[in-house]
XYZ file of C-alpha atoms in Angstrom:
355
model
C 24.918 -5.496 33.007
C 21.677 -6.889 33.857
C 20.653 -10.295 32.910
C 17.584 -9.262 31.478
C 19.332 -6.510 29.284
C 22.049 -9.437 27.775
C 20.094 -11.738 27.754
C 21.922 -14.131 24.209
C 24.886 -12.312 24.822
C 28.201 -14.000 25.836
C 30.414 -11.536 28.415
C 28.583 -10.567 31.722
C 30.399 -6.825 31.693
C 31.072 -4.044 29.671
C 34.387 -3.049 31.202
C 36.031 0.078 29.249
C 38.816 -1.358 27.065
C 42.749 -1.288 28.503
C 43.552 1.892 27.111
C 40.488 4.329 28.041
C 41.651 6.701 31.241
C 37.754 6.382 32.750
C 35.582 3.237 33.643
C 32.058 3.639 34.008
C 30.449 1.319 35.811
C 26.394 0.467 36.293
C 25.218 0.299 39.747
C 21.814 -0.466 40.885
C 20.905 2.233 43.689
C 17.631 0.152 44.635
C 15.294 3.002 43.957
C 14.386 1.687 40.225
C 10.517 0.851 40.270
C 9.165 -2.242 39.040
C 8.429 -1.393 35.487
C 12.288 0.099 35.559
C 13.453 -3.415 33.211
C 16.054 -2.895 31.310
C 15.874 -2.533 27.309
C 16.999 -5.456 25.179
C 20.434 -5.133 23.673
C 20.697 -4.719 20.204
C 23.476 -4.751 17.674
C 24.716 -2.108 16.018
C 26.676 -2.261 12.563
C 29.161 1.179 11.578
C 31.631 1.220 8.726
C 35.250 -0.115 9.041
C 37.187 2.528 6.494
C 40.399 0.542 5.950
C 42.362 1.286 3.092
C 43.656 -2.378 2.904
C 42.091 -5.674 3.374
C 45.283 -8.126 3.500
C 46.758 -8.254 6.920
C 50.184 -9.790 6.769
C 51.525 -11.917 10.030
C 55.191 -13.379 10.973
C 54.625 -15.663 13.621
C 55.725 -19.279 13.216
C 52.483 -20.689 15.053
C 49.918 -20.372 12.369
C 50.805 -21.618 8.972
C 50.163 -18.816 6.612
C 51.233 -15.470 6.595
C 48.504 -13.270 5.196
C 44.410 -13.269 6.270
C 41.514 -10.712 5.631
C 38.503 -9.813 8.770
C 35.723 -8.615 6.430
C 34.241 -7.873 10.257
C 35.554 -6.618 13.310
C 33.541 -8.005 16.216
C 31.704 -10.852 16.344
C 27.690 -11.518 17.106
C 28.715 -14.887 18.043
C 30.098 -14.087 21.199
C 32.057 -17.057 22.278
C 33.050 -15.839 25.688
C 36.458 -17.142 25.098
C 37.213 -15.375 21.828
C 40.926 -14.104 21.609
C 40.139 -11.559 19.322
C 37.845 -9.459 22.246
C 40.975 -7.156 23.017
C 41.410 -5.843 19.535
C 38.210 -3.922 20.379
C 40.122 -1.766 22.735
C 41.906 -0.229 19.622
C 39.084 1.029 18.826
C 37.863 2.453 22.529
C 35.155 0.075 22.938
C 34.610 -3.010 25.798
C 36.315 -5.898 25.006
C 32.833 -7.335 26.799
C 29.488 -7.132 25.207
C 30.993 -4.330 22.986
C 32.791 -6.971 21.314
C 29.488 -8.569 19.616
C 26.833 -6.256 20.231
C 28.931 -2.922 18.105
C 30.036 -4.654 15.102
C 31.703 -3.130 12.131
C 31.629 -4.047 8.804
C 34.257 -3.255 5.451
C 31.860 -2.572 2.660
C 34.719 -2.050 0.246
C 36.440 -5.145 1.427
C 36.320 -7.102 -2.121
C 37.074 -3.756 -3.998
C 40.345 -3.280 -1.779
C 41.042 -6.996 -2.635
C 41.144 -7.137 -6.240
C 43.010 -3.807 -6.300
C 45.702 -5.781 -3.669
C 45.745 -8.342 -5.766
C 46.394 -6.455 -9.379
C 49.642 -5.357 -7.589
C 52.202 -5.807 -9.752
C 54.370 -7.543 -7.029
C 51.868 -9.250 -5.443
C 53.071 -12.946 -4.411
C 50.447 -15.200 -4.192
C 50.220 -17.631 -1.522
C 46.651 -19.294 0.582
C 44.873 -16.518 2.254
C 43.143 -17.131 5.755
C 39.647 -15.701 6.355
C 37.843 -16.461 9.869
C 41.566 -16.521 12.097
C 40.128 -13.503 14.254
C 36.476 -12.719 13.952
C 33.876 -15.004 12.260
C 33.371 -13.858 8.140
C 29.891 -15.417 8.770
C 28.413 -14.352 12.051
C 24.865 -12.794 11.582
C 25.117 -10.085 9.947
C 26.708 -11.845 7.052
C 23.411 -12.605 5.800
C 22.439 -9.590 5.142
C 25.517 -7.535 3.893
C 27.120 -10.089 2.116
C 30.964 -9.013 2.321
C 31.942 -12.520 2.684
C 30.445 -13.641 -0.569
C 31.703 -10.598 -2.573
C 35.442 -11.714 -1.223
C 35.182 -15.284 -2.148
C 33.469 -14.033 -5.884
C 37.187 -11.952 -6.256
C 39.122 -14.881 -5.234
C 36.896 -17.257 -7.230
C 37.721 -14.684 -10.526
C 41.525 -14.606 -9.930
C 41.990 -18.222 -8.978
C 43.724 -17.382 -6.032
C 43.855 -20.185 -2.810
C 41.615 -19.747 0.686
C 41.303 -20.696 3.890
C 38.255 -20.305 5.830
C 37.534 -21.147 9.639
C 33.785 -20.532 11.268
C 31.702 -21.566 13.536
C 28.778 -20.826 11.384
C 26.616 -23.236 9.325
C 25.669 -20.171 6.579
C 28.732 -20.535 4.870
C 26.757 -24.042 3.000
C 25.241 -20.851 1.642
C 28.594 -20.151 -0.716
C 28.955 -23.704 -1.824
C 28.041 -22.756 -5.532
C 31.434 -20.677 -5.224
C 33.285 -23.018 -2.491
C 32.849 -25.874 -4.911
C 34.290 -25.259 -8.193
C 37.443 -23.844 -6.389
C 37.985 -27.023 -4.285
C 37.729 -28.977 -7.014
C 41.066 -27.068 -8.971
C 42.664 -27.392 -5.051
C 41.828 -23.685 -4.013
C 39.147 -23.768 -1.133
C 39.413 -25.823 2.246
C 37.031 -25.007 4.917
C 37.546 -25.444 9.057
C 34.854 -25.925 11.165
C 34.785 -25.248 14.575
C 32.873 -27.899 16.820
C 33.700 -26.856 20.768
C 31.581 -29.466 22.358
C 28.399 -31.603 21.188
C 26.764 -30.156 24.526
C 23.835 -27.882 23.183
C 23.460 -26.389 26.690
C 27.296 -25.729 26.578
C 27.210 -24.123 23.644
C 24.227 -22.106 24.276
C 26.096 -20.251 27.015
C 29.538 -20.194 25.567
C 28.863 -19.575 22.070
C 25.161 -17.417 22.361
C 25.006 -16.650 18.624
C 27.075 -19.467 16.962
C 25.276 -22.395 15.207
C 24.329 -25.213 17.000
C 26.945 -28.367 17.464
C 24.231 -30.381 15.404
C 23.879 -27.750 12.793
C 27.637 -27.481 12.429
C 28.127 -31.046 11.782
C 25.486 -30.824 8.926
C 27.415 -28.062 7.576
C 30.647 -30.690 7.079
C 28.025 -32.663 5.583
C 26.993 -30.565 2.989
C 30.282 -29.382 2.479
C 32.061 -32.688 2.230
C 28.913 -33.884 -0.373
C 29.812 -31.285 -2.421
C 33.338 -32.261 -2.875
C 34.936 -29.464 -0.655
C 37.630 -30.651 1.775
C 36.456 -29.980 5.309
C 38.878 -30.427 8.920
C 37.634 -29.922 12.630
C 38.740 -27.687 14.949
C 38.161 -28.394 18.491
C 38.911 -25.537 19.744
C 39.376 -24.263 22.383
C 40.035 -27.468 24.657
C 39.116 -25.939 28.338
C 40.249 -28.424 30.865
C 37.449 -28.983 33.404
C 35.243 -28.141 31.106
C 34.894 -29.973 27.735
C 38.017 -31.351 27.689
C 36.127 -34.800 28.203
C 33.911 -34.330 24.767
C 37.279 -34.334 22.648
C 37.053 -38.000 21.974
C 33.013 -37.650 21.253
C 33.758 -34.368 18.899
C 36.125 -36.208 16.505
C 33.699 -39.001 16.195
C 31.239 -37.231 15.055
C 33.258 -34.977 12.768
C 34.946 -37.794 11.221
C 31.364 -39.356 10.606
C 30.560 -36.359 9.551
C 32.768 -36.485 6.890
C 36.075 -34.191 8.463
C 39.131 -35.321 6.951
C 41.187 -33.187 9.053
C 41.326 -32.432 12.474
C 43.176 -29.850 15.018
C 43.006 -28.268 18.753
C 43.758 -25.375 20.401
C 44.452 -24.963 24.099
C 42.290 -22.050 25.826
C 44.129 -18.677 25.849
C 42.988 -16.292 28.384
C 45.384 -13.170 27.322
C 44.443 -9.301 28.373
C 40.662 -8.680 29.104
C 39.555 -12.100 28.282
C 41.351 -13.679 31.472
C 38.856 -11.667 33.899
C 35.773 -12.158 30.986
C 36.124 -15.712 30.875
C 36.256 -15.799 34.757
C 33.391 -13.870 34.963
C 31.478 -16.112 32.443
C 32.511 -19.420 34.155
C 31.425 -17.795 38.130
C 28.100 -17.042 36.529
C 27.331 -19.709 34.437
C 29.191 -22.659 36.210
C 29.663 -21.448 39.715
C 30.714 -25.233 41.041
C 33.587 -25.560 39.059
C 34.828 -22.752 38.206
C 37.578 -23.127 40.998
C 39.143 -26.348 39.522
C 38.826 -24.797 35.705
C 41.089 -21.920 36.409
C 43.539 -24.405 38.836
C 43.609 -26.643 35.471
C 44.058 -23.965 32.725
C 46.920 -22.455 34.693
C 48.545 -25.719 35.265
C 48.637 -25.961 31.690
C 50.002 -22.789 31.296
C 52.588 -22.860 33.654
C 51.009 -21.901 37.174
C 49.578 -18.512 35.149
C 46.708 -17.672 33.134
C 48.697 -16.941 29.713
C 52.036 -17.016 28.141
C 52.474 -15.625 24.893
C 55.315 -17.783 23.677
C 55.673 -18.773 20.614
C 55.916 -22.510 20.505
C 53.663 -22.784 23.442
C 50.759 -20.474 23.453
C 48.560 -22.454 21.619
C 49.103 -25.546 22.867
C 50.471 -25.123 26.866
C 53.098 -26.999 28.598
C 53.049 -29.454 31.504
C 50.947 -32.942 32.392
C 47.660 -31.361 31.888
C 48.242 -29.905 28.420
C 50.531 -33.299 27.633
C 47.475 -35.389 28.282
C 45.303 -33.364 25.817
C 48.187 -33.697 23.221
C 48.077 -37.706 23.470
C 44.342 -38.015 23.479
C 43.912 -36.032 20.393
C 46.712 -38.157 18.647
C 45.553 -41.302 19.823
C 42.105 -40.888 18.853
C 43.152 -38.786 15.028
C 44.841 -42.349 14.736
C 42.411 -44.828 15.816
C 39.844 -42.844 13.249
C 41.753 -41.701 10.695
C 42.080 -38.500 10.735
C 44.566 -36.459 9.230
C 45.816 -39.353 7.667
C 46.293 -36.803 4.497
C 46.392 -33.180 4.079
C 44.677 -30.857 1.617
C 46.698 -28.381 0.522
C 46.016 -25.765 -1.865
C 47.603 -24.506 -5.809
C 48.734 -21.323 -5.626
C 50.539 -22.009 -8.875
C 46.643 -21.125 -10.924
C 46.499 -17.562 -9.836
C 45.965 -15.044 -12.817
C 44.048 -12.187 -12.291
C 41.191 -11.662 -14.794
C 41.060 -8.896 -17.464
C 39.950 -5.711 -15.757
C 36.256 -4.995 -16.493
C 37.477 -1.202 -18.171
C 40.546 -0.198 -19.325
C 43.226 -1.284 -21.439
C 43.185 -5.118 -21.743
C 46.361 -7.061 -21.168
C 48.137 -8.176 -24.639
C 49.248 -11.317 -22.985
């Protein structure tokens, strides 16, 4: 796409998805006149219709087993975002698809208090933010992120929440109260402390200065907040890790954790794309680097591995990040959450419960 046209975007391309049969693809013939400029991109928000809100996850590398997307898509658009393929289920580009055609679940807290009414439901800490940011943008105006945390507030149940966004200080008045009975944690992302980085890499995501406010504010207020510096792109801000936990720490961070660039499906040509374009000087020895960390390829899926890589390079990035948790006391204790409170309130019509 043209500059102009993407301009605060993230991806350079709009590549069909893996599973369309056709790819279109934009050329510029030359005979465009000079007024010919191309319109601005705008986002566009349809309706998600899922009958369920829970999604429920096996894998041993992420330590819980159930999270709920009240978006698919992302305005952020972090050109590195794993969760760009899952647009292809739906038959749009992985690339500026991904955060410029957004979809929202306007029923999401409805289809979570009738999930968690289930007679048989177990409860244990749900994630929110593990695959699409709950508050990107267009949070502000619709909301769905607030109306889920007002449902788990009423049935004391445990959350998770990762972002990259400084608007969730917005939900402290709920956040609060349920950290202090050990039922709210928040993650923040902080990539790099590079404004100019971030800028490029993350067009729509707060600002590293505003994020570290947000731990502020959150950490005032009695909530228990942990880093993320994630993802750790060798080459690229792999040097800042040091500088990041500094300032999260003085920040007020308790916690801290990384996560190793993953480049699977369309993101391993997006990302390369990105990197040519925006940092055309290195983006030979980037690629060299993530694939020595990932064993002389761009990906492997395995558990165990995938989010961390193997080898010298991704060794290295291990030690640093313990050695400097340790030298500033980091992680030094772990929140973790009571699911032993959860009771769900009295339904607002119907038969109330005799016990």
């Amino acid at each position: 796409m043209h500059p102009d046209g993407r301009r605060g975007r993230g991806a350079v391309t709009n590549t069909s998805g893996r599973y369309e049969k056709e790819a279109r693809v934009a050329v510029d013939d030359g005979w465009g006149g000079p007024d010919d400029e191309p319109a601005p991109l705008r986002t566009s928000v349809g309706i998600d219709t899922s009958r369920s809100i829970i999604t429920r996850n096996q894998s041993p590398d992420i330590p819980f087993d159930r999270s709920i997307n009240p978006y698919r898509g992302c305005e952020h658009g972090c050109i590195y975002c794993f969760a760009r393929p899952t647009h292809a289920y739906l038959g749009l580009s992985p690339g500026i698809d991904f955060e410029a055609k957004l979809f929202m679940k306007p029923d999401a807290a409805a289809l979570l208090e009738k999930e968690l009414r289930a007679p048989k439901y177990k409860p244990r800490v749900i994630a929110i933010g593990t695959n699409t940011d709950p508050y990107q943008p267009i949070e502000r105006e619709h909301r769905i992120m607030r109306q889920v945390l007002e449902v788990l507030a009423a049935f004391n149940h445990p959350v998770g929440i990762t972002t990259k966004s400084a608007l969730i200080t917005r939900d402290i008045d709920i956040l609060a109260p349920m950290a202090a009975q050990g039922l709210a944690k928040v993650y923040l992302s902080v990539t790099t402390l590079d404004r100019e980085l971030a800028r490029s890499m993350e067009p729509r995501a707060a600002t590293p200065a505003k994020r570290l406010q947000a731990i502020r504010e959150l950490t005032q207020a009695g909530i228990p907040v942990g880093c993320l510096f994630a993802p750790v792109i060798p080459g690229l801000n792999d040097h800042e890790m040091e500088a990041v936990l500094e300032a999260v720490k003085e920040a007020g961070a308790g916690e801290a954790g990384y996560l190793l660039l993953r480049l699977p499906l369309e993101i391993k040509d997006l990302f390369r794309e990105w990197l040519s374009e925006n940092y055309p000087n290195r983006a030979d020895k980037v690629i060299s680097l993530i694939r020595q960390a990932r064993g002389g390829v761009d990906y492997v899926a395995g558990f165990g591995t995938r989010m961390v890589g193997t080898g010298p390079i991704a060794a290295l990035i291990a030690q640093r990040f313990e050695a400097a948790c340790k030298r500033l006391g980091l992680n030094e204790r772990r929140y973790s959450l009571d699911a032993s409170k959860f009771r769900p309130p009295p339904p607002v019509r119907g038969q109330l419960s005799l016990f």
